[in-house]
CSV table of C-alpha atoms in Angstrom, one decimal:
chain,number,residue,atom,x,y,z
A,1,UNK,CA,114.3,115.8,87.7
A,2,UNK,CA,114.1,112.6,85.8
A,3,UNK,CA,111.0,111.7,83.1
A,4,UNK,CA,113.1,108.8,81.8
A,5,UNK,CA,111.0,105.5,83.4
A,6,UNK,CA,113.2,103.2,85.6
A,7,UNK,CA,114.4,99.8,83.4
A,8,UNK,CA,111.5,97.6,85.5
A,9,UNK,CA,108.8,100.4,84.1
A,10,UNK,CA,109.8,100.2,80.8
A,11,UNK,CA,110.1,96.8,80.9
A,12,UNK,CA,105.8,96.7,81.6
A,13,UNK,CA,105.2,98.9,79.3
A,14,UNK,CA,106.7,97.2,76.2
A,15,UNK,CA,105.3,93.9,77.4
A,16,UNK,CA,101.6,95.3,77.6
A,17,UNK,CA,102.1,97.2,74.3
A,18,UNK,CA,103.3,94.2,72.5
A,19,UNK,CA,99.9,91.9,74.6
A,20,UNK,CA,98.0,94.9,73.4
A,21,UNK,CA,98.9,95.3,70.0
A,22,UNK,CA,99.8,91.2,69.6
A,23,UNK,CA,96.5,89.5,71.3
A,24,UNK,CA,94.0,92.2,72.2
A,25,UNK,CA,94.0,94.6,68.7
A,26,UNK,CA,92.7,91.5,66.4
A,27,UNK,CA,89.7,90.7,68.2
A,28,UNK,CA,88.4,94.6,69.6
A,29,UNK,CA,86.1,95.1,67.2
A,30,UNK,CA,84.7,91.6,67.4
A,31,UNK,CA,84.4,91.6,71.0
A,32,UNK,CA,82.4,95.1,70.7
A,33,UNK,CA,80.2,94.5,68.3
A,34,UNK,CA,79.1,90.7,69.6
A,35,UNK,CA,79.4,92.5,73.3
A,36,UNK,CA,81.3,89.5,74.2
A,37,UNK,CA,83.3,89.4,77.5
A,38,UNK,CA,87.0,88.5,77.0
A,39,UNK,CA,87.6,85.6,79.1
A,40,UNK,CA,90.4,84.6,76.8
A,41,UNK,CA,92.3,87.7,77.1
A,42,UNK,CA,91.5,88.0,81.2
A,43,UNK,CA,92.9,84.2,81.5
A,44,UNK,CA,95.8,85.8,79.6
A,45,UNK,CA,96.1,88.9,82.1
A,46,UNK,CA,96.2,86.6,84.9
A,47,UNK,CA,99.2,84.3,83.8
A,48,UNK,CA,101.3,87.5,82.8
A,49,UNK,CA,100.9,88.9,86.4
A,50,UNK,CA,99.3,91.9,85.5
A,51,UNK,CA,95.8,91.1,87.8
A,52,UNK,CA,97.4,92.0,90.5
A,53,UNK,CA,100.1,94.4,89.7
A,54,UNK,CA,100.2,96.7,92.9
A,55,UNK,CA,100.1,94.1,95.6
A,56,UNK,CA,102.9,92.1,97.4
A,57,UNK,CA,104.0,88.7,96.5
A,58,UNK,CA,103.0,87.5,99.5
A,59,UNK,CA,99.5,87.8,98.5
A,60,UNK,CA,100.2,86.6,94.8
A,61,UNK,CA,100.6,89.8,93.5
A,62,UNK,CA,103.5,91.6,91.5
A,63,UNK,CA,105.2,93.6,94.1
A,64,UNK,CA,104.8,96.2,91.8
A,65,UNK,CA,103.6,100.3,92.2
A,66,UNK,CA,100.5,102.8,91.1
A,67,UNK,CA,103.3,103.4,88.4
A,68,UNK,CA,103.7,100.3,87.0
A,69,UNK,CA,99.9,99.7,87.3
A,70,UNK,CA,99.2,103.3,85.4
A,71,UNK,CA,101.1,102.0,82.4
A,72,UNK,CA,99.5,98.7,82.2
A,73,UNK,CA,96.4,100.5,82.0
A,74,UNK,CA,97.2,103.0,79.3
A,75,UNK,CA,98.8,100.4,77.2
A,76,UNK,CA,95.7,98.2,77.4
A,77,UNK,CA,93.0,101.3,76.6
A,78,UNK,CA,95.4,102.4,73.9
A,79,UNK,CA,94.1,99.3,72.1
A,80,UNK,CA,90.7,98.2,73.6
A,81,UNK,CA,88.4,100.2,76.5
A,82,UNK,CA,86.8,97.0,77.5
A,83,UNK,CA,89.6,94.8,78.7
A,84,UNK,CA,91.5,98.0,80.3
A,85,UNK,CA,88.5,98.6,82.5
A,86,UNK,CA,88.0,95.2,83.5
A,87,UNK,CA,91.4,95.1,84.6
A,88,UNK,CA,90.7,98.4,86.1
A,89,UNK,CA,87.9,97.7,88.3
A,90,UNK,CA,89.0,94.5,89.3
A,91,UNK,CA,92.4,96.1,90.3
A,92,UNK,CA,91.6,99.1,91.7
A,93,UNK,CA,87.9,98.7,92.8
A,94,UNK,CA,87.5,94.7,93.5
A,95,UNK,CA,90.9,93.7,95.2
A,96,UNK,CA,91.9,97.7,96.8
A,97,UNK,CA,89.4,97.5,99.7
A,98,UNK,CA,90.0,93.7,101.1
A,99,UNK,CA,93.9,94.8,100.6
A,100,UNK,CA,93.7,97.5,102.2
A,101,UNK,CA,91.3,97.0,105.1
A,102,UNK,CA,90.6,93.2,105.5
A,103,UNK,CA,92.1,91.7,108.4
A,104,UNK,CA,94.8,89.0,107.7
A,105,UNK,CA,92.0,86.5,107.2
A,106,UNK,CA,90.3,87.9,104.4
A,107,UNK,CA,93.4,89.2,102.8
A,108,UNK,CA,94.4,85.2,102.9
A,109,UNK,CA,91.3,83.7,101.4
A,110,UNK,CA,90.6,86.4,98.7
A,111,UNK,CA,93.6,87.8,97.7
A,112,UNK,CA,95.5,84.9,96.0
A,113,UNK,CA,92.8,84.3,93.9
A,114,UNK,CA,92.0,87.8,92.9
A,115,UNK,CA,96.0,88.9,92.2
A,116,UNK,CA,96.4,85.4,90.3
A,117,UNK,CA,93.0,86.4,88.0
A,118,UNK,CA,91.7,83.2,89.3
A,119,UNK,CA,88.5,85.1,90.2
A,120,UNK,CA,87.1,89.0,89.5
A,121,UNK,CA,86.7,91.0,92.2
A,122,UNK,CA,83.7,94.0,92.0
A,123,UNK,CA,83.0,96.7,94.4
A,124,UNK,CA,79.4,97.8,94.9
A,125,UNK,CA,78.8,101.9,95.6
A,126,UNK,CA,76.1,103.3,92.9
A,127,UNK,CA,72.4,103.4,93.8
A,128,UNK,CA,69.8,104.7,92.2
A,129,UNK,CA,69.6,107.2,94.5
A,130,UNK,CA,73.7,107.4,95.4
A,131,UNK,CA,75.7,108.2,92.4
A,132,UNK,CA,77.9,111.6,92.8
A,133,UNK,CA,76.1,111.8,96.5
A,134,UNK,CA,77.6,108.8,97.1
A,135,UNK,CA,76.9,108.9,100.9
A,136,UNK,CA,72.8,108.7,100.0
A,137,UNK,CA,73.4,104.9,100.5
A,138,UNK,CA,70.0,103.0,101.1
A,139,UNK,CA,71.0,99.2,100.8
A,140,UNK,CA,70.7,98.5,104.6
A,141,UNK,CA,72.6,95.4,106.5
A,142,UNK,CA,71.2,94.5,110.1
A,143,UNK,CA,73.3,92.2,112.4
A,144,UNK,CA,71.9,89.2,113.9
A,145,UNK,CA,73.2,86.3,115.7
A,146,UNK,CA,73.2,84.8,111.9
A,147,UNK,CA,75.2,87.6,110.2
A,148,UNK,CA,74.9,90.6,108.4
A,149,UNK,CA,71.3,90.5,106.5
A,150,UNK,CA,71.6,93.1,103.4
A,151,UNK,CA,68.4,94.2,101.2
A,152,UNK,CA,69.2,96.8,98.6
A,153,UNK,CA,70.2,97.2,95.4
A,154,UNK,CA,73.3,98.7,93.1
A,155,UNK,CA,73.5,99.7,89.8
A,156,UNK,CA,76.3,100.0,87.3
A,157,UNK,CA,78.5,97.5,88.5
A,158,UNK,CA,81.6,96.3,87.0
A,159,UNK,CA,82.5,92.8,86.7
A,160,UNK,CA,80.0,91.2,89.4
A,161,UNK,CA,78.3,89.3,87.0
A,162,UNK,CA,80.7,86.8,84.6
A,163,UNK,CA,81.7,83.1,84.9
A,164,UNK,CA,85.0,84.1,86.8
A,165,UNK,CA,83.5,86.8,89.2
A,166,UNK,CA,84.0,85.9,92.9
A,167,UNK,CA,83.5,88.6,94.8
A,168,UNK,CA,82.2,92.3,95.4
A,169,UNK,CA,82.6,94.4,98.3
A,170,UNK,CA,79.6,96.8,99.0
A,171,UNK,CA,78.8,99.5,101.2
A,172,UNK,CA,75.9,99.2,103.3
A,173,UNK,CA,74.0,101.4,106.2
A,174,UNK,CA,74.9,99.3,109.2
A,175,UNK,CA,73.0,102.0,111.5
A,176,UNK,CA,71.4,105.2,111.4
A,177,UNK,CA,73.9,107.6,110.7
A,178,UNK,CA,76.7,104.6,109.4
A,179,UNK,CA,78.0,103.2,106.4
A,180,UNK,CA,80.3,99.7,106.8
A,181,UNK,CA,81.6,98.1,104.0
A,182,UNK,CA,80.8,94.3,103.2
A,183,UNK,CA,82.4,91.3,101.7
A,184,UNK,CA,79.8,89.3,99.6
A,185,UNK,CA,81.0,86.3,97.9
A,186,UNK,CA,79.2,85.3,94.6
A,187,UNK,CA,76.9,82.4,95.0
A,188,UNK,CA,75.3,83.6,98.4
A,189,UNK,CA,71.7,83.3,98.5
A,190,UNK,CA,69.8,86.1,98.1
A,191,UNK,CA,72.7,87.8,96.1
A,192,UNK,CA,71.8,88.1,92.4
A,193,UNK,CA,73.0,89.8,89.4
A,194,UNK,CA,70.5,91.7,86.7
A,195,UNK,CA,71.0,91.4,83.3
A,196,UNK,CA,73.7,93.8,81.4
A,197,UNK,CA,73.2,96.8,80.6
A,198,UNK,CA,73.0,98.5,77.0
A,199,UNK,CA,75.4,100.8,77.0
A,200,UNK,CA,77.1,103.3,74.4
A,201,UNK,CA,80.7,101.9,74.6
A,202,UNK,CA,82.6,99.4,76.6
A,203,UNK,CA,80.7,96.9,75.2
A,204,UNK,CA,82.5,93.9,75.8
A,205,UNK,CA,83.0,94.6,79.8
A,206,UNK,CA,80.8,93.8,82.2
A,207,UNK,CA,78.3,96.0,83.9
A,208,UNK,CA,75.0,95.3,85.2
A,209,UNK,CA,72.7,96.0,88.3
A,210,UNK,CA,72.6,94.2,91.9
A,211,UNK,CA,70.2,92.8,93.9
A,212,UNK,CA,70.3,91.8,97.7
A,213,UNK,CA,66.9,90.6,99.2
A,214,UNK,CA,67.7,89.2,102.8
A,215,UNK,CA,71.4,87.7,101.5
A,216,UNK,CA,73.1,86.9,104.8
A,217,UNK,CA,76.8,86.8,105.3
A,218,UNK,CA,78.5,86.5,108.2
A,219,UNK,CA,79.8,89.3,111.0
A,220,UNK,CA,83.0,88.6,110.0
A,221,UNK,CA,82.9,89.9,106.4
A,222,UNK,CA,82.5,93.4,107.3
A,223,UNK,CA,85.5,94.9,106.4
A,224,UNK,CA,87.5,96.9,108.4
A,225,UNK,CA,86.1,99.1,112.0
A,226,UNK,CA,82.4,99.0,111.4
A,227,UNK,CA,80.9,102.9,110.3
A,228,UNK,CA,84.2,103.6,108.2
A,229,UNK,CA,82.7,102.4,105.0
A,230,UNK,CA,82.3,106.4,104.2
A,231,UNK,CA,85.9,107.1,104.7
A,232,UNK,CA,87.1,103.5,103.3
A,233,UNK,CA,85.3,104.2,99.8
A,234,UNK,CA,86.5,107.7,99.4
A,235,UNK,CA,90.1,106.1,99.3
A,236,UNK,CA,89.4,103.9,97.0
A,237,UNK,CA,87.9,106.0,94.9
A,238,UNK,CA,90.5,108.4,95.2
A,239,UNK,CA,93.2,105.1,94.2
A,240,UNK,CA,90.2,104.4,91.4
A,241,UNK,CA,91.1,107.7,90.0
A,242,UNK,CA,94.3,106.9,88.7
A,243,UNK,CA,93.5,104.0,86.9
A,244,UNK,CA,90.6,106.1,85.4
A,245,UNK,CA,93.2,108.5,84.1
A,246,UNK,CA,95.5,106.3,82.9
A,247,UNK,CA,92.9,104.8,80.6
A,248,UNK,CA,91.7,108.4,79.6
A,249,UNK,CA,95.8,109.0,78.3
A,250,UNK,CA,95.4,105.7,77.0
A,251,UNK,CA,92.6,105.8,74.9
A,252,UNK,CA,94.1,109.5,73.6
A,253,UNK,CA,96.7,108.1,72.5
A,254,UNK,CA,95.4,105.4,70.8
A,255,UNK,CA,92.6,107.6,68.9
A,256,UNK,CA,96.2,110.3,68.0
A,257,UNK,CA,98.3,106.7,66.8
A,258,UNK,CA,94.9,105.8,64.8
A,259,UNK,CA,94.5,109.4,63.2
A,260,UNK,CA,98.3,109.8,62.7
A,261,UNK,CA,98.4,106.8,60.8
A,262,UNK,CA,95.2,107.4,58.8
A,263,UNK,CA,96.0,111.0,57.9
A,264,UNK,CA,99.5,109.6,56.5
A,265,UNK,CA,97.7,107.1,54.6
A,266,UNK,CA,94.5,109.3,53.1
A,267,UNK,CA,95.1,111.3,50.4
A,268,UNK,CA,93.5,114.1,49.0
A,269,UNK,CA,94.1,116.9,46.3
A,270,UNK,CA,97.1,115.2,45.1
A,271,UNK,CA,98.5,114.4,48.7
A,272,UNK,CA,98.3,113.1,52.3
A,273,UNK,CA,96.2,115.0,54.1
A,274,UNK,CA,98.5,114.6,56.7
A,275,UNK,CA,100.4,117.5,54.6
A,276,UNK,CA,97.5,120.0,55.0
A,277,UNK,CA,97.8,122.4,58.0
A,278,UNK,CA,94.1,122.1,59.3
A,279,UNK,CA,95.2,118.0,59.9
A,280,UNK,CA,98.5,119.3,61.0
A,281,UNK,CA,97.2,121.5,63.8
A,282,UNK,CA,94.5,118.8,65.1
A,283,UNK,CA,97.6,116.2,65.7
A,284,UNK,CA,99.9,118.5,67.1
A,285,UNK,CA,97.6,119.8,69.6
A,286,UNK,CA,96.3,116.3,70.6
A,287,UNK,CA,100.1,115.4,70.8
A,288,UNK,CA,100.7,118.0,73.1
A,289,UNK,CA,97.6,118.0,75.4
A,290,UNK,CA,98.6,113.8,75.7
A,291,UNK,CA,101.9,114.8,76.9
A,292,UNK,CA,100.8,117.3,79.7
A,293,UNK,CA,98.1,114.7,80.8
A,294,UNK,CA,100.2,111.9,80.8
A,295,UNK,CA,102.6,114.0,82.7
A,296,UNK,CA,100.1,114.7,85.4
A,297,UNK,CA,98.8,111.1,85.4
A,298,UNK,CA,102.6,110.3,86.3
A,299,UNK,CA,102.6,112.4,89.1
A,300,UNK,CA,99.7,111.1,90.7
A,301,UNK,CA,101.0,107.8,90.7
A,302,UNK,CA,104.7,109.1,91.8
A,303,UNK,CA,102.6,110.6,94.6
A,304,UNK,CA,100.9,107.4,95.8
A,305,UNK,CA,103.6,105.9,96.0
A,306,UNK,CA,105.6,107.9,97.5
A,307,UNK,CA,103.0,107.9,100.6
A,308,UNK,CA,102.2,111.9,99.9
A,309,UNK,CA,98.4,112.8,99.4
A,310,UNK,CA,97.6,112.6,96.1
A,311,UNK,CA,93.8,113.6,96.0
A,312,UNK,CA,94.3,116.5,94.4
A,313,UNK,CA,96.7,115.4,91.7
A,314,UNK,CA,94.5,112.3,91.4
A,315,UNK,CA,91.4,114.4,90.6
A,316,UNK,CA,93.0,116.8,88.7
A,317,UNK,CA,94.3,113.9,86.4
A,318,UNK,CA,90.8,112.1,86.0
A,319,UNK,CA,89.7,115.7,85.1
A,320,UNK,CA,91.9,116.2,82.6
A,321,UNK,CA,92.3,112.9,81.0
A,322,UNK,CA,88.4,112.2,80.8
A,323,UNK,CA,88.2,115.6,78.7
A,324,UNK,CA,91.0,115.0,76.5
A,325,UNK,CA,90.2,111.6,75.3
A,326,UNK,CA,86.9,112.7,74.2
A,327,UNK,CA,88.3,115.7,72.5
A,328,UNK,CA,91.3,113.4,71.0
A,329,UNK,CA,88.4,110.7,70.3
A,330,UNK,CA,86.4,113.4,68.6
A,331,UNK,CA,89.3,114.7,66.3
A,332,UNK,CA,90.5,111.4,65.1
A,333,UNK,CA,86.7,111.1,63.8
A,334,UNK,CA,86.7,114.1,62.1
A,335,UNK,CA,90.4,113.1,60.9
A,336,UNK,CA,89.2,109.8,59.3
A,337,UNK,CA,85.5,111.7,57.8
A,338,UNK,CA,83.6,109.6,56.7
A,339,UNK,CA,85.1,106.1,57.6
A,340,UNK,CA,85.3,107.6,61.0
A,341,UNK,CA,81.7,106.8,61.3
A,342,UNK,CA,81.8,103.3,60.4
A,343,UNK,CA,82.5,100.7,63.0
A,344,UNK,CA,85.1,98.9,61.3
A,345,UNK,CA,87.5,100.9,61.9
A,346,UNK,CA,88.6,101.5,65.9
A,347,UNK,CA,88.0,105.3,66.3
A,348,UNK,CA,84.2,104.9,65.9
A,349,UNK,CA,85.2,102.6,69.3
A,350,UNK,CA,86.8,105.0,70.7
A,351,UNK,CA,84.6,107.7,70.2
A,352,UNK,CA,81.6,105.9,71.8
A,353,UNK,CA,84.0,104.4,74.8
A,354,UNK,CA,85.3,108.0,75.6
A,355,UNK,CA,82.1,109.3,77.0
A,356,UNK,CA,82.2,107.4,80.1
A,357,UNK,CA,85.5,108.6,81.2
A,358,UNK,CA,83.9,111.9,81.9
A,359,UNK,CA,81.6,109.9,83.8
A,360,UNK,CA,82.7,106.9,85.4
A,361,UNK,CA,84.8,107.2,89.2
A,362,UNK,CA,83.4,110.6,89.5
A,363,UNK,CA,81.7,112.9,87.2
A,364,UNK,CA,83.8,116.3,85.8
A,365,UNK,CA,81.2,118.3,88.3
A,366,UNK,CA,82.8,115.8,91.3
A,367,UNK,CA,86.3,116.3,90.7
A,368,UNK,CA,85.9,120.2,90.2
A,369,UNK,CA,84.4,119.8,93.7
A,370,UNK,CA,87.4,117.9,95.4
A,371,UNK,CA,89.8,120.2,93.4
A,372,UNK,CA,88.1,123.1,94.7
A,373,UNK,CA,87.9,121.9,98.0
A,374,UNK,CA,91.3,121.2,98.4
A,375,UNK,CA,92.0,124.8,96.8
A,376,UNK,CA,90.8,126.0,99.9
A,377,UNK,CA,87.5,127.8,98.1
């Protein structure tokens, strides 16, 4: 068994790193604390070829793998949570479902522009009332010799609402006992976005609520057989879940790089602390848990693409990662004391953006569920 990464694989991952660490590090901390989005740095995405990383060239995308993608991901949240999940969503959530259900139409007119980073692409599940129950939709969409007319509403929602946003895709009860998926363009009447949200981290992506009061599209932006939008989103979400974990081995990683190099730096009683085995034992067990999730992260993705099911590993691996980086995010605090708390320096970032990963594409409770489930218990 091979863990070296093919040539093509290493090649992404030193040219994200260097993006990362060249064009993304020197303006994180200004991007959180104004809560600016980073359509610089997206524009930047987009002419590297990393919008669209998984999809074929015939669509405008890199030809690449989940892979490939995985490590794109972690070398972005290594740096900054805010541009890594709006690559994230837009990738995995936004441009996923028209890929991978859209007829040859759809795939034609959205697909170019999403892979190219032209436009951001959104997808639109969580309800007030359909968050982990994710099947308690109650935005409705009744068909009409006009169209699909949809009245609901959705709530954290990634990337729907910025200059550059184009599309979202939303799920929708198209009868009594059926959920469809929809394509809904940006701009169509009756489609609006809310204003963003306060949140504790990820301050610089974009997340806000959804409104849809009698926006009509037409018939021929449901996507895929109509009533499959149950099983559609569960394999996106499942897809989601590797992006999710990437960026929780990412941001890890980053907070261990950030304490490592801090604890080298700080001295105390004469010298580094990083000399003192209570600091010692904090970076060798982050170092190790990073390894074993990053191995398992792998593994999904080697999975996917290897057209094997990968739900459990996938789960397992957005488990695992979401736990770590708050426990690494949490250490590199305690690491720095003091200056830990202050914002200027990134792990007071990281320790805020961490949370979410524990939440975000699944609660901890949700992927216990679909490991246990798939344990047979």
């Amino acid at each position: 068994m091979n863990f070296d990464l093919p040539d093509d694989h290493e090649l992404i991952r030193r040219t994200v790193r260097d993006f990362a660490e060249q064009e993304v590090a020197p303006v994180a901390e200004e991007l959180d604390r104004t809560k600016a989005f980073p359509y610089a740095i997206v524009k930047q995405l987009g002419e590297l070829g990393l919008m669209g990383i998984p999809f074929p060239e015939e669509y405008g995308g890199g030809g690449g793998d989940s892979l490939a993608y995985a490590l794109a991901v972690e070398e972005l949240t290594r740096v900054d949570s805010s541009v890594a999940i709006t690559l994230c969503a837009h990738t995995s959530l936004g441009t996923q479902p028209i890929y991978l259900f859209g007829t040859e139409e759809q795939k034609q007119e959205w697909l170019p522009k999403l892979t190219s980073g032209e436009i951001l692409g959104a997808f639109g599940l969580t309800e007030p009332e359909a968050g982990s129950d994710a099947g308690n939709v109650r935005t409705r969409a009744t068909l009409s010799p006009d169209g699909w007319t949809i009245n609901g509403t959705k709530q954290f929602i990634t990337n729907a609402g910025t200059d550059i946003s184009g599309v979202v895709c939303i799920t929708a009860k198209t009868g009594e006992d059926e959920i469809s998926n929809l394509i809904v363009p940006n701009g169509t009447p009756g489609y609006s976005q809310g204003e963003p949200y306060r949140k504790m981290g990820w301050n610089a992506s974009d997340t806000r609520p959804l409104t849809f009061e009698d926006c009509v599209v037409p018939e021929e932006n449901l996507l895929g057989p109509r009533g499959a939008g149950f099983k559609q989103f569960l394999q996106v979400l499942d897809i989601g879940r590797i992006g999710v974990a990437a960026m929780g081995v990412g941001l890890a990683q980053g907070a261990l790089d950030q304490a490592l190099a801090y604890a080298k730096e700080r001295r105390a009683f004469g010298k580094p602390i990083s000399k003192y085995q209570a600091i010692q034992g904090k970076l060798a067990d982050m170092a190790t848990e990073i390894e074993a999730a990053r191995l398992l992260v792998y593994k999904a993705a080697r999975l996917k693409d290897a057209g094997r099911d990968f739900t459990l590993t996938a789960a397992q691996a957005k488990l695992k990662t979401g736990r770590l980086a708050v426990r690494c995010a949490e250490e590199a605090v305690q690491i720095h004391g003091g200056y830990g708390y202050i914002e200027e320096y990134p792990v007071c970032r990281m320790y805020r953006d961490a949370k979410i990963l524990t939440i975000g594409e699944g609660t901890d409770e949700v992927q216990q569920m679909v490991i246990a489930r798939a344990l047979g218990a």
